[in-house]
mmCIF file of C-alpha atoms in Angstrom:
data_model
loop_
_atom_site.group_PDB
_atom_site.id
_atom_site.type_symbol
_atom_site.label_atom_id
_atom_site.label_comp_id
_atom_site.label_asym_id
_atom_site.label_seq_id
_atom_site.Cartn_x
_atom_site.Cartn_y
_atom_site.Cartn_z
ATOM 1 C CA MET A 1 69.150 3.669 -25.555
ATOM 2 C CA THR A 2 66.330 4.691 -23.325
ATOM 3 C CA VAL A 3 63.948 3.368 -20.756
ATOM 4 C CA GLN A 4 60.578 2.668 -22.382
ATOM 5 C CA PRO A 5 57.082 2.306 -20.889
ATOM 6 C CA ILE A 6 56.088 -1.289 -20.157
ATOM 7 C CA ARG A 7 52.775 -2.585 -21.461
ATOM 8 C CA LEU A 8 50.490 -3.798 -18.685
ATOM 9 C CA PHE A 9 48.173 -6.774 -18.386
ATOM 10 C CA GLY A 10 45.201 -6.219 -20.683
ATOM 11 C CA ASP A 11 47.223 -4.805 -23.579
ATOM 12 C CA PRO A 12 46.529 -7.030 -26.626
ATOM 13 C CA VAL A 13 50.196 -7.051 -27.702
ATOM 14 C CA LEU A 14 50.912 -9.269 -24.684
ATOM 15 C CA ARG A 15 48.542 -11.926 -26.059
ATOM 16 C CA THR A 16 49.818 -11.829 -29.652
ATOM 17 C CA PRO A 17 52.590 -14.168 -30.835
ATOM 18 C CA ALA A 18 55.643 -12.149 -31.886
ATOM 19 C CA ASP A 19 57.219 -12.257 -35.339
ATOM 20 C CA PRO A 20 60.649 -13.799 -35.915
ATOM 21 C CA VAL A 21 63.519 -11.362 -36.291
ATOM 22 C CA VAL A 22 64.836 -11.304 -39.852
ATOM 23 C CA ASN A 23 66.970 -8.140 -39.801
ATOM 24 C CA PHE A 24 69.990 -8.214 -37.500
ATOM 25 C CA ASP A 25 70.765 -4.531 -37.809
ATOM 26 C CA ALA A 26 71.451 -1.406 -35.762
ATOM 27 C CA GLU A 27 67.749 -0.961 -35.052
ATOM 28 C CA LEU A 28 67.601 -4.439 -33.518
ATOM 29 C CA ARG A 29 70.609 -3.615 -31.351
ATOM 30 C CA ARG A 30 68.843 -0.407 -30.201
ATOM 31 C CA LEU A 31 65.828 -2.522 -29.252
ATOM 32 C CA VAL A 32 68.069 -4.864 -27.226
ATOM 33 C CA ALA A 33 69.633 -1.817 -25.503
ATOM 34 C CA ASP A 34 66.202 -0.344 -24.712
ATOM 35 C CA LEU A 35 64.986 -3.692 -23.362
ATOM 36 C CA THR A 36 68.100 -3.947 -21.193
ATOM 37 C CA ASP A 37 67.826 -0.379 -19.890
ATOM 38 C CA THR A 38 64.107 -0.757 -19.139
ATOM 39 C CA MET A 39 64.560 -4.157 -17.463
ATOM 40 C CA ARG A 40 67.369 -2.863 -15.258
ATOM 41 C CA GLU A 41 65.489 0.339 -14.370
ATOM 42 C CA GLN A 42 62.579 -1.829 -13.162
ATOM 43 C CA ASN A 43 64.859 -4.360 -11.400
ATOM 44 C CA GLY A 44 63.496 -7.159 -13.570
ATOM 45 C CA ALA A 45 65.056 -10.541 -14.259
ATOM 46 C CA GLY A 46 63.898 -10.434 -17.874
ATOM 47 C CA LEU A 47 61.944 -8.416 -20.415
ATOM 48 C CA ALA A 48 60.505 -9.387 -23.791
ATOM 49 C CA ALA A 49 60.009 -7.061 -26.770
ATOM 50 C CA PRO A 50 56.172 -7.376 -26.714
ATOM 51 C CA GLN A 51 56.255 -5.840 -23.225
ATOM 52 C CA LEU A 52 57.504 -2.670 -24.938
ATOM 53 C CA GLY A 53 54.874 -3.018 -27.664
ATOM 54 C CA VAL A 54 57.306 -4.466 -30.209
ATOM 55 C CA SER A 55 56.103 -7.711 -31.767
ATOM 56 C CA LEU A 56 59.506 -9.319 -32.333
ATOM 57 C CA ARG A 57 61.015 -12.501 -30.838
ATOM 58 C CA VAL A 58 63.612 -10.807 -28.617
ATOM 59 C CA PHE A 59 64.174 -10.862 -24.870
ATOM 60 C CA THR A 60 66.787 -9.724 -22.385
ATOM 61 C CA PHE A 61 67.712 -11.221 -19.017
ATOM 62 C CA ASP A 62 69.683 -10.346 -15.897
ATOM 63 C CA VAL A 63 69.891 -13.408 -13.647
ATOM 64 C CA ASP A 64 72.597 -14.306 -11.132
ATOM 65 C CA ASP A 65 74.925 -11.589 -12.468
ATOM 66 C CA VAL A 66 74.504 -12.848 -16.055
ATOM 67 C CA LEU A 67 73.240 -10.089 -18.349
ATOM 68 C CA GLY A 68 72.285 -10.943 -21.903
ATOM 69 C CA HIS A 69 69.700 -11.332 -24.623
ATOM 70 C CA LEU A 70 68.395 -13.966 -27.003
ATOM 71 C CA ILE A 71 66.696 -13.591 -30.364
ATOM 72 C CA ASN A 72 64.358 -16.131 -31.988
ATOM 73 C CA PRO A 73 64.686 -18.584 -29.075
ATOM 74 C CA VAL A 74 63.883 -22.264 -29.353
ATOM 75 C CA LEU A 75 63.688 -24.190 -26.068
ATOM 76 C CA GLU A 76 64.705 -27.755 -25.321
ATOM 77 C CA PHE A 77 64.241 -29.538 -22.011
ATOM 78 C CA PRO A 78 66.944 -32.074 -21.112
ATOM 79 C CA ASP A 79 64.798 -33.769 -18.453
ATOM 80 C CA GLU A 80 61.369 -33.790 -16.801
ATOM 81 C CA GLU A 81 62.460 -32.161 -13.506
ATOM 82 C CA GLU A 82 60.182 -29.340 -12.357
ATOM 83 C CA GLN A 83 60.376 -26.409 -9.990
ATOM 84 C CA ASP A 84 57.537 -24.580 -8.264
ATOM 85 C CA GLY A 85 57.914 -21.132 -6.811
ATOM 86 C CA PRO A 86 56.912 -17.484 -6.899
ATOM 87 C CA GLU A 87 56.922 -15.809 -10.286
ATOM 88 C CA GLY A 88 56.171 -12.221 -11.204
ATOM 89 C CA CYS A 89 56.060 -10.093 -14.335
ATOM 90 C CA LEU A 90 56.845 -6.451 -15.089
ATOM 91 C CA SER A 91 53.551 -6.342 -17.038
ATOM 92 C CA ILE A 92 51.696 -7.442 -13.877
ATOM 93 C CA PRO A 93 53.606 -5.220 -11.433
ATOM 94 C CA GLY A 94 54.058 -6.076 -7.788
ATOM 95 C CA LEU A 95 52.238 -9.411 -7.892
ATOM 96 C CA TYR A 96 53.774 -12.883 -7.516
ATOM 97 C CA PHE A 97 52.137 -16.280 -7.795
ATOM 98 C CA ASP A 98 53.551 -19.795 -7.404
ATOM 99 C CA THR A 99 54.124 -21.169 -10.904
ATOM 100 C CA LYS A 100 55.409 -24.545 -12.077
ATOM 101 C CA ARG A 101 58.223 -24.506 -14.615
ATOM 102 C CA ARG A 102 60.849 -26.915 -15.833
ATOM 103 C CA GLN A 103 63.986 -26.913 -13.677
ATOM 104 C CA ASN A 104 66.408 -27.119 -16.614
ATOM 105 C CA VAL A 105 66.353 -25.608 -20.098
ATOM 106 C CA VAL A 106 68.559 -25.238 -23.141
ATOM 107 C CA ALA A 107 67.635 -22.183 -25.214
ATOM 108 C CA LYS A 108 69.061 -21.780 -28.696
ATOM 109 C CA GLY A 109 68.829 -18.604 -30.728
ATOM 110 C CA PHE A 110 70.899 -15.695 -31.955
ATOM 111 C CA SER A 111 72.732 -12.606 -30.751
ATOM 112 C CA SER A 112 71.785 -9.154 -32.021
ATOM 113 C CA PHE A 113 74.496 -9.580 -34.663
ATOM 114 C CA GLY A 114 72.969 -12.843 -35.927
ATOM 115 C CA ASP A 115 75.533 -15.129 -34.323
ATOM 116 C CA PRO A 116 74.217 -18.474 -32.991
ATOM 117 C CA MET A 117 73.906 -18.575 -29.184
ATOM 118 C CA GLN A 118 72.901 -21.071 -26.539
ATOM 119 C CA ILE A 119 71.836 -20.565 -22.932
ATOM 120 C CA VAL A 120 71.894 -23.528 -20.562
ATOM 121 C CA GLY A 121 69.837 -22.586 -17.545
ATOM 122 C CA THR A 122 68.752 -24.124 -14.287
ATOM 123 C CA GLY A 123 66.606 -22.759 -11.466
ATOM 124 C CA LEU A 124 65.950 -19.029 -11.780
ATOM 125 C CA MET A 125 67.653 -18.763 -15.190
ATOM 126 C CA ALA A 126 65.488 -21.601 -16.525
ATOM 127 C CA ARG A 127 62.384 -19.919 -15.094
ATOM 128 C CA CYS A 128 63.319 -16.586 -16.670
ATOM 129 C CA VAL A 129 64.055 -18.053 -20.120
ATOM 130 C CA GLN A 130 60.740 -19.949 -20.112
ATOM 131 C CA HIS A 131 58.809 -16.898 -18.884
ATOM 132 C CA GLU A 132 60.274 -14.570 -21.522
ATOM 133 C CA THR A 133 59.851 -17.110 -24.333
ATOM 134 C CA ASP A 134 56.209 -17.462 -23.268
ATOM 135 C CA HIS A 135 55.836 -13.693 -23.786
ATOM 136 C CA LEU A 136 57.068 -14.147 -27.351
ATOM 137 C CA ASP A 137 54.330 -16.749 -27.865
ATOM 138 C CA GLY A 138 51.577 -14.497 -26.423
ATOM 139 C CA VAL A 139 51.435 -16.517 -23.200
ATOM 140 C CA LEU A 140 51.452 -14.980 -19.715
ATOM 141 C CA PHE A 141 52.626 -16.842 -16.628
ATOM 142 C CA LEU A 142 49.043 -16.665 -15.361
ATOM 143 C CA ASP A 143 48.196 -19.186 -18.094
ATOM 144 C CA ARG A 144 50.540 -21.656 -16.372
ATOM 145 C CA LEU A 145 48.567 -21.552 -13.115
ATOM 146 C CA ASP A 146 46.008 -24.209 -12.261
ATOM 147 C CA PRO A 147 42.380 -23.042 -12.605
ATOM 148 C CA GLU A 148 42.044 -22.226 -8.892
ATOM 149 C CA GLY A 149 45.342 -20.322 -8.842
ATOM 150 C CA ARG A 150 44.403 -18.383 -11.990
ATOM 151 C CA LYS A 151 41.035 -17.440 -10.475
ATOM 152 C CA GLU A 152 42.758 -16.169 -7.316
ATOM 153 C CA ALA A 153 45.380 -14.295 -9.371
ATOM 154 C CA MET A 154 42.687 -12.551 -11.426
ATOM 155 C CA LYS A 155 40.929 -11.506 -8.225
ATOM 156 C CA VAL A 156 44.171 -9.944 -6.940
ATOM 157 C CA ILE A 157 44.891 -8.280 -10.317
ATOM 158 C CA ARG A 158 41.427 -6.688 -10.408
ATOM 159 C CA GLN A 159 42.183 -5.135 -7.004
ATOM 160 C CA ALA A 160 45.609 -3.844 -8.041
ATOM 161 C CA GLU A 161 46.075 -0.075 -8.089
ATOM 162 C CA TRP A 162 47.288 -0.092 -11.715
ATOM 163 C CA TYR A 163 44.409 -2.218 -13.087
ATOM 164 C CA ASP A 164 41.513 -0.386 -14.754
ATOM 165 C CA ALA A 165 38.963 -2.655 -16.436
ATOM 166 C CA ALA A 166 37.010 0.317 -17.830
ATOM 167 C CA ALA A 167 39.948 1.948 -19.576
ATOM 168 C CA PRO A 168 41.226 0.625 -22.888
ATOM 169 C CA PRO A 169 44.876 -0.434 -22.848
ATOM 170 C CA THR A 170 47.277 2.414 -23.414
ATOM 171 C CA VAL A 171 49.006 2.070 -26.758
ATOM 172 C CA LYS A 172 52.135 4.100 -27.347
ATOM 173 C CA LEU A 173 54.170 4.184 -30.521
ATOM 174 C CA SER A 174 57.418 2.283 -30.320
ATOM 175 C CA PRO A 175 60.633 3.799 -31.619
ATOM 176 C CA HIS A 176 61.382 0.391 -33.117
ATOM 177 C CA ILE A 177 60.206 -1.161 -36.355
ATOM 178 C CA SER A 178 56.959 -3.016 -35.810
ATOM 179 C CA ASP A 179 56.978 -4.288 -39.407
ATOM 180 C CA PRO A 180 60.053 -6.543 -39.442
ATOM 181 C CA PHE A 181 59.484 -7.678 -43.014
ATOM 182 C CA GLY A 182 59.313 -4.121 -44.391
ATOM 183 C CA LEU A 183 55.875 -4.709 -45.898
ATOM 184 C CA GLY A 184 54.505 -1.360 -44.777
ATOM 185 C CA ARG A 185 57.368 0.704 -46.168
#
């Protein structure tokens, strides 16, 4: 269990849909532990596996003193109620933009042991679950902004200290399996 480097905006893994988890094994539990450690070290509300360069449908969360994870999430929305408020991302550090999300969500998936789980979230928990599930689909919260908001966000990102348009994204090897089906072994 260790803190891992977080992939930043511009890294292609953040725009690639993640693969479903098929092996609920010790390696998956190490990934969940690394996601949790990294998220907590960065004071994040959530962190998805692609943000560590691992293309698997796994995320962790720490919202309102509820710490957990969800694997292979499927979201349902019990109503049409929306919320609008500031949203940030550990892959776009230090920047927050008002983003519309659903107010309520039911997320179904699995624990790291393969047991069925359900998260019923409202407010910040609903925002977090939607944000992290978007990461698993290769979607960033910037994609949820209206065209004017996205244009302004990109302007701010280009001015950010960490952003370097000339440098290729840094790619570091993950300690976790990136071939969940074992095809490369």
